[in-house]
């Protein structure tokens, strides 16, 4: 696979472009989102309870009683799990919300249950049932952390791809890519999946950049060390073979 991707100048150039594209997109996202990425979250955390029911989207927090009219939990054998509720307020209006996972509230709900919802800027941001609270997807998020985590997962892969393509282009006079090029290309893919694995592993802590980094960094270092050992071993075997064939 490695030799096919780097077999000529065109595919090597495309590898370089792919790597640069993977670096550019999350970098632009960080530049665009990070400066103001916590504004809504900070405003939400600082919001005060509304003195009376708002007539429209408001910056204050309004708590209202709702009746559950539908609950949809679909996470079996699907690539995109769906967790939604439909709630009815006292005036008969319906509020449909989606959630990132099953619990701690959504999976416990049945049609007819009464929940307390929090409305902010015209959106249902969380529901409470008993002693548990669960945020909906409409709740403000720390977008700065979100885009930084996305960049952590993707940018190193892009840099390694770009470096591999550039490395091969600089040595097109050689008929085949070196073992080091192949290892770097393989490492780029490995690093990406290690990033995804790190996200899954710390998902219980929410979107936490430092937690993801604490898992991803040592795993990536071990992977890089493993690929380095593999290349060193292959070079040693090649050198032994060359010495053996040169011996009288």
Protein backbone atom coordinates (compact mmCIF):
# COMPACT_ATOMS: atom_id res chain seq x y z
CA UNK A 1 0.00 0.00 0.00
CA UNK A 2 2.77 2.41 0.93
CA UNK A 3 4.66 1.80 -2.28
CA UNK A 4 1.52 2.36 -4.36
CA UNK A 5 0.82 5.71 -2.71
CA UNK A 6 4.40 6.89 -3.16
CA UNK A 7 5.28 5.07 -6.37
CA UNK A 8 5.59 8.20 -8.55
CA UNK A 9 5.63 11.96 -8.50
CA UNK A 10 1.89 12.41 -9.05
CA UNK A 11 0.72 10.26 -6.14
CA UNK A 12 3.43 11.72 -3.92
CA UNK A 13 2.29 15.23 -4.84
CA UNK A 14 -1.32 14.29 -4.10
CA UNK A 15 -0.21 12.91 -0.72
CA UNK A 16 1.47 16.25 -0.02
CA UNK A 17 -1.68 18.18 -1.01
CA UNK A 18 -3.90 15.91 1.08
CA UNK A 19 -1.69 16.46 4.10
CA UNK A 20 -1.70 20.23 3.63
CA UNK A 21 -5.49 20.21 3.26
CA UNK A 22 -5.92 18.19 6.46
CA UNK A 23 -3.73 20.72 8.27
CA UNK A 24 -5.39 23.79 6.76
CA UNK A 25 -9.04 23.03 7.54
CA UNK A 26 -8.80 22.54 11.33
CA UNK A 27 -6.25 25.37 11.55
CA UNK A 28 -8.72 27.74 9.89
CA UNK A 29 -11.46 26.47 12.19
CA UNK A 30 -9.33 27.19 15.25
CA UNK A 31 -8.51 30.68 13.96
CA UNK A 32 -12.18 31.43 13.25
CA UNK A 33 -13.84 29.86 16.30
CA UNK A 34 -11.34 29.90 19.17
CA UNK A 35 -11.24 33.67 19.89
CA UNK A 36 -14.99 33.84 20.66
CA UNK A 37 -15.59 30.15 21.24
CA UNK A 38 -16.68 30.51 24.86
CA UNK A 39 -18.82 33.66 24.63
CA UNK A 40 -22.19 31.88 24.56
CA UNK A 41 -21.14 29.41 27.25
CA UNK A 42 -20.01 32.22 29.56
CA UNK A 43 -23.25 34.12 28.95
CA UNK A 44 -25.27 31.00 29.73
CA UNK A 45 -23.39 30.35 32.96
CA UNK A 46 -23.85 33.97 34.03
CA UNK A 47 -27.56 34.12 33.16
CA UNK A 48 -30.05 34.87 35.95
CA UNK A 49 -33.50 33.31 36.33
CA UNK A 50 -36.26 35.15 34.48
CA UNK A 51 -38.60 37.15 36.77
CA UNK A 52 -41.55 36.12 34.59
CA UNK A 53 -42.22 33.99 31.55
CA UNK A 54 -40.41 35.52 28.55
CA UNK A 55 -42.47 36.33 25.47
CA UNK A 56 -39.58 35.53 23.15
CA UNK A 57 -35.91 34.48 23.15
CA UNK A 58 -34.33 35.92 26.28
CA UNK A 59 -30.91 35.97 27.94
CA UNK A 60 -32.42 34.93 31.27
CA UNK A 61 -33.14 31.34 32.32
CA UNK A 62 -36.75 30.18 32.41
CA UNK A 63 -37.66 26.90 34.14
CA UNK A 64 -40.88 25.30 32.93
CA UNK A 65 -42.76 22.06 33.51
CA UNK A 66 -43.17 19.82 30.47
CA UNK A 67 -44.93 16.54 29.76
CA UNK A 68 -43.06 13.88 27.81
CA UNK A 69 -45.01 12.97 24.67
CA UNK A 70 -42.34 10.97 22.85
CA UNK A 71 -38.91 9.45 23.53
CA UNK A 72 -36.72 8.02 20.77
CA UNK A 73 -33.59 6.04 21.58
CA UNK A 74 -31.84 4.52 18.57
CA UNK A 75 -28.28 3.32 19.16
CA UNK A 76 -28.35 -0.33 18.15
CA UNK A 77 -26.35 -1.09 15.05
CA UNK A 78 -26.38 2.51 13.84
CA UNK A 79 -23.43 4.69 12.95
CA UNK A 80 -25.25 7.83 14.08
CA UNK A 81 -27.13 7.15 17.32
CA UNK A 82 -30.24 9.26 17.85
CA UNK A 83 -31.59 10.33 21.22
CA UNK A 84 -34.56 12.68 21.05
CA UNK A 85 -37.52 13.75 23.12
CA UNK A 86 -40.71 15.61 22.34
CA UNK A 87 -42.06 17.62 25.26
CA UNK A 88 -45.35 19.49 25.58
CA UNK A 89 -45.67 22.68 27.61
CA UNK A 90 -48.74 23.92 29.49
CA UNK A 91 -50.07 25.82 26.47
CA UNK A 92 -49.85 22.76 24.20
CA UNK A 93 -46.67 23.80 22.40
CA UNK A 94 -44.20 21.05 21.50
CA UNK A 95 -40.46 21.13 21.99
CA UNK A 96 -38.31 18.57 20.20
CA UNK A 97 -34.74 18.19 21.46
CA UNK A 98 -31.82 15.88 20.75
CA UNK A 99 -29.09 14.70 23.13
CA UNK A 100 -25.57 13.41 22.85
CA UNK A 101 -26.20 10.15 24.72
CA UNK A 102 -28.81 8.11 26.59
CA UNK A 103 -28.42 9.38 30.09
CA UNK A 104 -28.64 10.19 32.88
CA UNK A 105 -32.18 11.39 32.12
CA UNK A 106 -33.37 10.50 28.61
CA UNK A 107 -33.17 6.72 28.97
CA UNK A 108 -35.34 6.89 32.11
CA UNK A 109 -38.23 8.77 30.52
CA UNK A 110 -41.59 7.36 29.51
CA UNK A 111 -44.50 9.02 27.77
CA UNK A 112 -46.50 10.96 30.35
CA UNK A 113 -43.59 11.73 32.67
CA UNK A 114 -43.20 15.28 33.90
CA UNK A 115 -39.83 16.98 33.56
CA UNK A 116 -38.50 20.44 34.28
CA UNK A 117 -36.89 22.10 31.30
CA UNK A 118 -34.62 25.13 31.18
CA UNK A 119 -35.17 27.56 28.29
CA UNK A 120 -32.51 30.06 27.24
CA UNK A 121 -32.67 32.29 24.18
CA UNK A 122 -35.68 30.35 22.99
CA UNK A 123 -33.93 26.96 23.15
CA UNK A 124 -34.50 24.07 25.53
CA UNK A 125 -31.00 23.66 26.95
CA UNK A 126 -31.51 21.01 29.64
CA UNK A 127 -34.11 18.82 31.30
CA UNK A 128 -34.33 17.62 34.90
CA UNK A 129 -36.06 14.47 36.09
CA UNK A 130 -35.85 13.54 39.73
CA UNK A 131 -32.35 14.38 40.91
CA UNK A 132 -30.73 14.10 37.45
CA UNK A 133 -30.07 16.78 34.85
CA UNK A 134 -29.11 16.30 31.21
CA UNK A 135 -28.13 18.94 28.67
CA UNK A 136 -29.58 18.94 25.17
CA UNK A 137 -27.57 19.58 22.02
CA UNK A 138 -28.92 23.15 22.07
CA UNK A 139 -27.01 23.95 25.26
CA UNK A 140 -24.04 26.25 24.63
CA UNK A 141 -20.74 24.40 24.33
CA UNK A 142 -17.09 25.30 24.73
CA UNK A 143 -16.42 25.63 21.01
CA UNK A 144 -12.82 26.66 21.65
CA UNK A 145 -12.06 23.31 23.27
CA UNK A 146 -14.04 21.47 20.60
CA UNK A 147 -12.06 22.87 17.67
CA UNK A 148 -8.76 22.44 19.52
CA UNK A 149 -9.54 18.76 20.10
CA UNK A 150 -10.43 18.42 16.44
CA UNK A 151 -7.12 19.99 15.49
CA UNK A 152 -5.25 17.69 17.88
CA UNK A 153 -6.77 14.63 16.20
CA UNK A 154 -6.25 15.76 12.60
CA UNK A 155 -3.33 18.19 12.28
CA UNK A 156 -0.51 15.75 13.26
CA UNK A 157 -1.84 13.31 10.66
CA UNK A 158 -1.82 16.03 8.03
CA UNK A 159 1.70 17.12 8.93
CA UNK A 160 3.01 13.57 8.67
CA UNK A 161 1.28 13.04 5.32
CA UNK A 162 2.66 16.29 3.95
CA UNK A 163 6.14 15.47 5.23
CA UNK A 164 6.02 12.03 3.62
CA UNK A 165 4.88 13.42 0.26
CA UNK A 166 7.55 16.12 0.32
CA UNK A 167 10.20 13.61 1.36
CA UNK A 168 9.34 11.34 -1.54
CA UNK A 169 9.26 14.23 -4.03
CA UNK A 170 12.73 15.24 -2.91
CA UNK A 171 14.00 11.72 -3.65
CA UNK A 172 12.18 10.79 -6.83
CA UNK A 173 15.48 9.77 -8.35
CA UNK A 174 15.25 6.64 -6.21
CA UNK A 175 13.13 3.91 -7.83
CA UNK A 176 11.26 2.98 -4.62
CA UNK A 177 10.25 4.85 -1.44
CA UNK A 178 12.40 4.09 1.57
CA UNK A 179 11.31 2.16 4.64
CA UNK A 180 11.34 5.43 6.55
CA UNK A 181 8.83 6.94 4.13
CA UNK A 182 6.57 3.94 4.48
CA UNK A 183 6.80 4.04 8.26
CA UNK A 184 5.99 7.77 8.36
CA UNK A 185 2.97 7.26 6.12
CA UNK A 186 1.73 4.39 8.29
CA UNK A 187 2.34 6.45 11.42
CA UNK A 188 0.16 9.25 10.03
CA UNK A 189 -2.82 6.90 9.81
CA UNK A 190 -2.05 5.37 13.20
CA UNK A 191 -1.89 8.78 14.85
CA UNK A 192 -5.34 9.65 13.51
CA UNK A 193 -6.94 6.50 14.91
CA UNK A 194 -5.13 6.97 18.21
CA UNK A 195 -6.75 10.39 18.41
CA UNK A 196 -10.19 8.89 17.86
CA UNK A 197 -9.46 6.19 20.43
CA UNK A 198 -8.40 8.84 22.95
CA UNK A 199 -11.66 10.72 22.40
CA UNK A 200 -13.69 7.59 23.08
CA UNK A 201 -11.60 6.67 26.12
CA UNK A 202 -12.15 10.01 27.89
CA UNK A 203 -15.69 10.66 26.60
CA UNK A 204 -17.04 10.29 30.14
CA UNK A 205 -15.15 13.45 31.13
CA UNK A 206 -16.84 15.56 28.47
CA UNK A 207 -14.89 17.64 25.98
CA UNK A 208 -11.63 17.91 27.86
CA UNK A 209 -8.57 18.82 25.80
CA UNK A 210 -6.07 17.98 28.52
CA UNK A 211 -7.60 14.56 29.14
CA UNK A 212 -7.46 13.74 25.42
CA UNK A 213 -3.87 14.98 25.26
CA UNK A 214 -2.88 12.93 28.32
CA UNK A 215 -4.04 9.75 26.56
CA UNK A 216 -3.05 10.62 23.00
CA UNK A 217 0.49 11.84 23.63
CA UNK A 218 1.99 8.71 25.27
CA UNK A 219 0.19 6.41 22.82
CA UNK A 220 1.54 8.41 19.89
CA UNK A 221 5.05 8.39 21.34
CA UNK A 222 4.88 4.61 21.70
CA UNK A 223 3.63 4.25 18.14
CA UNK A 224 6.42 6.46 16.79
CA UNK A 225 8.98 4.46 18.78
CA UNK A 226 7.54 1.21 17.43
CA UNK A 227 7.73 2.36 13.81
CA UNK A 228 11.27 3.60 14.41
CA UNK A 229 12.31 0.20 15.74
CA UNK A 230 10.71 -1.47 12.74
CA UNK A 231 12.66 0.70 10.30
CA UNK A 232 15.91 0.14 12.19
CA UNK A 233 15.34 -3.61 12.14
CA UNK A 234 14.64 -3.63 8.40
CA UNK A 235 17.76 -1.59 7.70
CA UNK A 236 19.86 -3.91 9.82
CA UNK A 237 18.54 -6.96 7.94
CA UNK A 238 19.16 -5.26 4.60
CA UNK A 239 22.73 -4.42 5.63
CA UNK A 240 23.35 -8.03 6.71
CA UNK A 241 22.00 -9.28 3.41
CA UNK A 242 24.21 -6.91 1.46
CA UNK A 243 27.28 -8.01 3.43
CA UNK A 244 26.39 -11.65 2.89
CA UNK A 245 26.02 -11.26 -0.85
CA UNK A 246 29.28 -9.31 -1.04
CA UNK A 247 31.24 -11.94 0.87
CA UNK A 248 33.36 -14.31 -1.34
